[in-house]
Amino acid sequence: MKLSHFNFDLPKELLAEFPAENRDEARLMVIDRKKQTIEHKMFKDIIDYFDDGDVMILNNTKVFPARLYGNKEKTGARIEVFLLRELNAEQRLWDVLVDPARKIRIGNKLYFGDDDSLVAEVIDNTTSRGRTLRFLYDGSYEEFRNKLTELGETPIPKYINREVTPEDAERYQTIYAKEEGAVAAPTAGLHFSKHLLKRLEIKGVNFAEVTLHVGLGTFNPVEVEDLSKHKMDSEELKITQEACDVVNAAKAKRKRVCAIGTTSMRAIESSVSSQNTLNPYEGWTNKFIFPPHDFSVANCMVTNFHTPKSTLLMMISAFCGHDLMKKAYEEAIKEKYKFYSYGDAMLIL
């Protein structure tokens, strides 16, 4: 498969600027790979496809307010700083992206907050837009992290062409988010409401939680026609023994094992035994899934609608089958489904 196989025309108005009013009332397209059928439902109807003993695998990562705005010393120029990952807690070193990058050189200082209560010094260039910053702050580590939270804003994706609202802090986060560390939400999970999770639980559906801290690499465009040459950014991953036990028990009984989102799918496909069971893991993954790929753990998945040429679309093609995926996307555009982070969802059985 080549990059050009994943291009399609996506009308601008189908990119969701806001989430559905109620989480579980987004639309849901249901694709049955065996029957080659496509149905149109509401997200809360997902409960009809699962029974006692089935498992849903949730990514419990929590988005932190990663976007800061500061001013450059002397010139006062406004600079956007996007926190990617913490490199060293003690020294307060962070990998960041800066914009506009051409103005930011090693040795520059940036000031944050109306009272300049947080200062950062640029100590390295990592990529054209990437920098390493050392934050200078007098308080304890906990106070420093609280300061970042206070000054940062919810990192909704750049394509959403509007100001961040207070609602985004809640809605760009799954209701089961626990482990802070993502700079982008695992968006398929945004459709679950407390009420829907409760109803699934009452029906006997089990949940296994994994943690994959979503980085911006997920959205990096693929720039090579030969997909095998694309390199994914590494993301931090944790799979506990407890999660493995829940998943492997369901697999042994031939139950439905459903990955909620591409991040959950990448997480579990990164740690598989030779018997196709899930193994515990703690570390990093740069797994890139594109066709052809044999999936080892999950036999169904929930995902949003992705943008052309994205690595996420390539994974869906590998799971769904390329022709069926193309047909589903043509149907989604015709039926005006909403795409991307705040968009509608798809269940692939």
Coordinates of C-alpha atoms in Angstrom, one line a residue:
M1 CA 0.0 0.0 0.0
K2 CA 1.2 3.5 -0.8
L3 CA 0.5 6.9 0.7
S4 CA -1.7 7.9 -2.3
H5 CA -4.1 5.0 -1.5
F6 CA -5.1 7.0 1.6
N7 CA -6.1 10.3 0.0
F8 CA -9.6 11.5 -0.4
D9 CA -11.5 14.8 -0.6
L10 CA -12.8 15.8 2.8
P11 CA -15.2 18.8 2.7
K12 CA -14.0 21.4 5.3
E13 CA -17.5 21.7 6.9
L14 CA -17.3 18.1 8.0
L15 CA -14.4 18.8 10.4
A16 CA -16.1 19.0 13.8
E17 CA -15.4 22.3 15.6
F18 CA -17.5 21.4 18.7
P19 CA -18.4 18.0 20.3
A20 CA -22.0 16.6 20.2
E21 CA -24.2 18.2 22.9
N22 CA -24.3 14.9 24.9
R23 CA -21.3 12.6 24.7
D24 CA -23.2 9.5 23.8
E25 CA -25.4 11.1 21.2
A26 CA -22.8 11.5 18.5
R27 CA -23.6 9.3 15.5
L28 CA -22.2 5.8 15.2
M29 CA -21.5 4.0 11.9
V30 CA -21.5 0.2 12.5
I31 CA -19.4 -1.8 10.0
D32 CA -19.7 -5.6 9.9
R33 CA -16.6 -7.0 8.2
K34 CA -18.0 -10.5 7.8
K35 CA -21.3 -9.4 6.3
Q36 CA -19.8 -6.4 4.6
T37 CA -22.6 -4.2 5.8
I38 CA -22.9 -0.6 7.0
E39 CA -25.5 0.6 9.5
H40 CA -26.2 4.1 10.9
K41 CA -26.9 4.4 14.7
M42 CA -26.4 6.7 17.7
F43 CA -23.3 6.1 19.8
K44 CA -25.4 5.0 22.8
D45 CA -26.7 2.1 20.6
I46 CA -23.3 0.5 21.0
I47 CA -24.6 -1.4 24.0
D48 CA -26.7 -3.5 21.6
Y49 CA -23.5 -5.1 20.2
F50 CA -22.0 -6.3 23.4
D51 CA -22.9 -9.0 26.0
D52 CA -21.9 -10.5 29.3
G53 CA -18.2 -11.3 29.4
D54 CA -17.2 -9.1 26.5
V55 CA -14.3 -6.6 27.1
M56 CA -13.6 -3.0 26.1
I57 CA -10.0 -1.8 26.3
L58 CA -9.8 1.8 27.4
N59 CA -6.9 4.2 27.2
N60 CA -7.0 6.0 30.6
T61 CA -4.4 8.7 29.7
K62 CA -5.3 12.2 30.8
V63 CA -4.7 15.3 28.7
F64 CA -2.8 18.1 30.5
P65 CA -3.1 21.7 29.5
A66 CA 0.0 21.6 27.2
R67 CA -0.3 24.9 25.3
L68 CA 1.2 28.0 27.0
Y69 CA 1.7 31.5 25.7
G70 CA 4.7 33.5 26.8
N71 CA 6.7 36.6 25.8
K72 CA 10.3 36.7 24.6
E73 CA 12.7 38.8 26.7
K74 CA 13.6 42.2 25.3
T75 CA 11.3 42.2 22.3
G76 CA 8.1 41.0 24.1
A77 CA 7.1 39.0 21.1
R78 CA 4.2 36.5 21.9
I79 CA 5.4 32.9 21.6
E80 CA 3.3 29.8 21.7
V81 CA 5.0 26.9 23.6
F82 CA 3.5 23.5 23.3
L83 CA 4.7 21.1 26.0
L84 CA 5.5 17.7 24.5
R85 CA 7.1 15.7 27.4
E86 CA 9.0 16.1 30.6
L87 CA 12.6 15.1 30.3
N88 CA 13.8 15.6 33.8
A89 CA 11.5 16.5 36.8
E90 CA 14.3 17.6 39.1
Q91 CA 15.9 20.0 36.5
R92 CA 12.5 21.0 35.1
L93 CA 13.6 20.2 31.6
W94 CA 10.9 19.8 28.9
D95 CA 10.7 18.9 25.2
V96 CA 8.5 21.6 23.6
L97 CA 7.5 23.0 20.2
V98 CA 7.7 26.8 19.7
D99 CA 5.9 29.0 17.3
P100 CA 7.1 31.2 15.6
A101 CA 10.3 29.1 15.9
R102 CA 12.7 31.2 13.8
K103 CA 12.8 33.8 16.6
I104 CA 13.7 31.4 19.4
R105 CA 17.4 30.6 19.9
I106 CA 19.5 28.9 22.5
G107 CA 20.0 31.3 25.5
N108 CA 16.7 33.1 24.9
K109 CA 14.4 33.6 28.0
L110 CA 10.6 33.3 27.8
Y111 CA 8.3 34.8 30.4
F112 CA 4.8 33.4 31.3
G113 CA 1.9 34.8 33.2
D114 CA 0.8 38.5 33.7
D115 CA 3.3 38.7 36.5
D116 CA 6.1 36.8 34.8
S117 CA 5.8 34.2 37.6
L118 CA 7.3 31.5 35.4
V119 CA 10.4 31.9 33.3
A120 CA 12.0 29.4 30.9
E121 CA 15.4 29.3 29.2
V122 CA 16.0 27.7 25.8
I123 CA 18.9 25.3 26.2
D124 CA 18.8 23.2 23.0
N125 CA 17.4 23.0 19.5
T126 CA 15.9 19.5 18.8
T127 CA 14.1 20.0 15.4
S128 CA 13.1 22.9 13.3
R129 CA 10.3 23.8 15.7
G130 CA 11.5 21.7 18.7
R131 CA 13.4 23.1 21.6
T132 CA 14.5 22.0 25.1
L133 CA 13.4 24.4 27.8
R134 CA 14.6 24.6 31.4
F135 CA 11.9 26.2 33.6
L136 CA 13.1 28.5 36.3
Y137 CA 10.7 28.5 39.3
D138 CA 11.3 28.9 43.0
G139 CA 8.6 26.7 44.4
S140 CA 8.4 23.0 45.0
Y141 CA 7.9 20.6 42.1
E142 CA 4.2 20.3 43.0
E143 CA 3.8 24.1 43.0
F144 CA 5.6 24.2 39.6
R145 CA 3.2 21.6 38.1
N146 CA 0.3 23.5 39.5
K147 CA 1.7 26.7 37.9
L148 CA 1.9 24.9 34.5
T149 CA -1.7 23.8 34.9
E150 CA -2.8 27.3 35.8
L151 CA -1.1 29.0 32.9
G152 CA -1.7 26.3 30.2
E153 CA -4.8 25.8 28.1
T154 CA -6.5 22.7 26.7
P155 CA -4.5 21.6 23.6
I156 CA -7.4 21.2 21.2
P157 CA -6.1 20.5 17.7
K158 CA -4.9 23.3 15.5
Y159 CA -7.5 22.7 12.8
I160 CA -10.3 23.8 15.2
N161 CA -10.3 27.4 14.3
R162 CA -11.7 29.1 17.4
E163 CA -10.7 30.1 20.9
V164 CA -10.5 27.5 23.6
T165 CA -13.6 27.5 25.8
P166 CA -14.0 26.4 29.5
E167 CA -16.1 23.5 28.2
D168 CA -13.1 22.1 26.2
A169 CA -11.2 21.4 29.5
E170 CA -14.0 18.9 30.3
R171 CA -15.0 17.7 26.8
Y172 CA -11.5 17.1 25.4
Q173 CA -11.0 14.5 28.1
T174 CA -12.5 11.0 28.5
I175 CA -14.6 10.6 31.7
Y176 CA -12.2 7.7 32.7
A177 CA -9.0 9.8 32.3
K178 CA -6.7 9.1 35.2
E179 CA -3.0 9.1 34.3
E180 CA -1.8 12.5 33.2
G181 CA 0.6 12.7 30.3
A182 CA -1.2 13.1 27.0
V183 CA -1.0 16.2 24.8
A184 CA -4.0 14.9 22.7
A185 CA -7.1 13.1 23.7
P186 CA -7.8 9.4 22.8
T187 CA -10.8 10.7 21.0
A188 CA -12.9 7.5 20.4
G189 CA -13.3 7.4 24.2
L190 CA -14.8 10.9 24.3
H191 CA -18.2 9.4 23.4
F192 CA -18.7 7.4 26.6
S193 CA -20.9 9.0 29.2
K194 CA -21.0 7.9 32.8
H195 CA -24.6 6.6 32.2
L196 CA -23.5 4.6 29.2
L197 CA -20.5 3.0 31.0
K198 CA -22.8 2.1 33.9
R199 CA -25.3 0.5 31.5
L200 CA -22.5 -1.6 29.8
E201 CA -21.3 -2.6 33.3
I202 CA -24.8 -3.8 34.3
K203 CA -25.0 -5.8 31.1
G204 CA -21.8 -7.6 32.1
V205 CA -19.2 -5.9 29.9
N206 CA -15.8 -5.8 31.5
F207 CA -13.2 -3.0 31.1
A208 CA -9.4 -3.3 30.8
E209 CA -7.5 -0.1 31.2
V210 CA -4.2 0.6 29.5
T211 CA -2.2 3.9 29.4
L212 CA -0.7 5.3 26.2
H213 CA 0.3 8.9 26.5
V214 CA -0.8 10.3 23.1
G215 CA 1.9 12.6 21.7
L216 CA 1.7 15.0 18.7
G217 CA 3.4 12.4 16.6
T218 CA 0.0 10.8 16.1
F219 CA -0.9 13.7 13.9
N220 CA 2.5 14.0 12.0
P221 CA 1.8 13.8 8.3
V222 CA 3.2 10.9 6.4
E223 CA 5.6 12.3 3.9
V224 CA 6.9 9.1 2.2
E225 CA 5.0 7.3 -0.5
D226 CA 6.5 4.0 0.7
L227 CA 4.7 3.5 4.1
S228 CA 7.4 1.1 5.4
K229 CA 9.8 4.1 5.6
H230 CA 7.6 6.3 7.9
K231 CA 8.8 6.6 11.4
M232 CA 6.3 7.1 14.3
D233 CA 7.3 9.2 17.4
S234 CA 7.7 7.1 20.5
E235 CA 4.9 7.3 23.1
E236 CA 4.9 6.2 26.7
L237 CA 3.0 3.0 27.3
K238 CA 1.9 1.0 30.4
I239 CA -0.1 -2.3 30.4
T240 CA -0.7 -3.9 33.8
Q241 CA -0.9 -7.6 34.6
E242 CA -4.5 -6.9 35.7
A243 CA -5.5 -5.6 32.3
C244 CA -3.8 -8.6 30.6
D245 CA -5.8 -11.0 32.8
V246 CA -9.2 -9.4 31.9
V247 CA -8.3 -9.4 28.2
N248 CA -6.8 -12.9 28.0
A249 CA -9.7 -14.4 29.9
A250 CA -12.2 -13.0 27.4
K251 CA -10.0 -14.1 24.5
A252 CA -9.9 -17.7 25.9
K253 CA -13.7 -17.7 26.0
R254 CA -13.9 -16.3 22.4
K255 CA -15.7 -13.2 23.6
R256 CA -15.7 -9.8 22.0
V257 CA -12.5 -7.8 22.8
C258 CA -13.0 -4.3 21.6
A259 CA -10.2 -1.7 21.4
I260 CA -11.6 1.7 22.1
G261 CA -9.7 3.9 19.8
T262 CA -6.5 3.7 17.7
T263 CA -4.4 4.4 20.7
S264 CA -5.7 1.4 22.6
M265 CA -5.2 -0.7 19.5
R266 CA -1.6 0.5 19.2
A267 CA -1.0 -0.1 22.9
I268 CA -2.1 -3.7 22.8
E269 CA -0.5 -4.5 19.5
S270 CA 2.8 -3.3 21.0
S271 CA 2.9 -6.1 23.6
V272 CA 1.7 -9.5 22.2
S273 CA 3.0 -12.9 23.2
S274 CA 3.7 -15.7 20.6
Q275 CA 0.4 -17.2 21.6
N276 CA -1.4 -14.0 20.7
T277 CA -2.2 -13.0 24.2
L278 CA -1.6 -9.7 25.8
N279 CA 1.6 -9.2 27.9
P280 CA 2.2 -6.6 30.6
Y281 CA 4.6 -3.8 29.5
E282 CA 6.1 -0.6 30.7
G283 CA 8.2 1.5 28.4
W284 CA 7.8 3.2 25.0
T285 CA 6.3 2.2 21.7
N286 CA 6.7 3.6 18.2
K287 CA 4.5 0.9 16.6
F288 CA 3.1 1.9 13.2
I289 CA 0.2 -0.2 12.0
F290 CA -0.6 -0.2 8.3
P291 CA -1.8 -2.8 5.8
P292 CA -1.2 -5.7 5.7
H293 CA -1.2 -6.4 9.5
D294 CA -2.4 -9.3 11.5
F295 CA -4.2 -8.1 14.6
S296 CA -3.5 -10.4 17.6
V297 CA -5.7 -9.2 20.5
A298 CA -8.9 -7.2 19.6
N299 CA -11.5 -8.5 17.3
C300 CA -13.5 -5.3 17.1
M301 CA -12.8 -1.6 17.6
V302 CA -14.3 1.9 18.0
T303 CA -12.7 4.8 16.3
N304 CA -13.5 8.3 15.0
F305 CA -13.4 9.4 11.4
H306 CA -9.8 10.4 10.4
T307 CA -8.3 12.8 8.0
P308 CA -6.8 11.9 4.6
K309 CA -3.3 10.3 4.6
S310 CA -3.1 10.0 8.4
T311 CA -1.5 7.1 10.2
L312 CA -4.8 6.6 11.9
L313 CA -6.6 6.0 8.6
M314 CA -3.9 3.4 7.7
M315 CA -4.6 1.4 10.8
I316 CA -8.3 1.5 10.1
S317 CA -7.7 0.2 6.6
A318 CA -5.6 -2.6 8.0
F319 CA -8.3 -3.6 10.5
C320 CA -11.4 -3.0 8.3
G321 CA -10.1 -4.0 4.9
H322 CA -9.1 -1.3 2.5
D323 CA -12.1 -1.5 0.1
L324 CA -14.7 -1.7 2.9
M325 CA -13.0 1.3 4.6
K326 CA -13.1 3.3 1.4
K327 CA -16.8 2.5 1.0
A328 CA -17.5 3.5 4.6
Y329 CA -15.8 6.8 4.2
E330 CA -17.6 7.6 1.0
E331 CA -20.9 6.9 2.8
A332 CA -19.8 9.0 5.8
I333 CA -19.1 12.0 3.6
K334 CA -22.4 11.5 1.7
E335 CA -24.3 11.2 5.1
K336 CA -22.4 14.2 6.5
Y337 CA -20.8 12.5 9.5
K338 CA -18.5 14.7 11.4
F339 CA -14.8 14.0 11.3
Y340 CA -11.8 14.1 13.6
S341 CA -11.3 14.7 17.3
Y342 CA -14.8 16.1 18.2
G343 CA -16.5 14.1 15.4
D344 CA -18.7 11.0 15.1
A345 CA -17.7 7.4 15.7
M346 CA -17.4 4.1 13.9
L347 CA -17.7 0.6 15.4
I348 CA -15.9 -2.1 13.3
L349 CA -17.1 -5.6 14.1

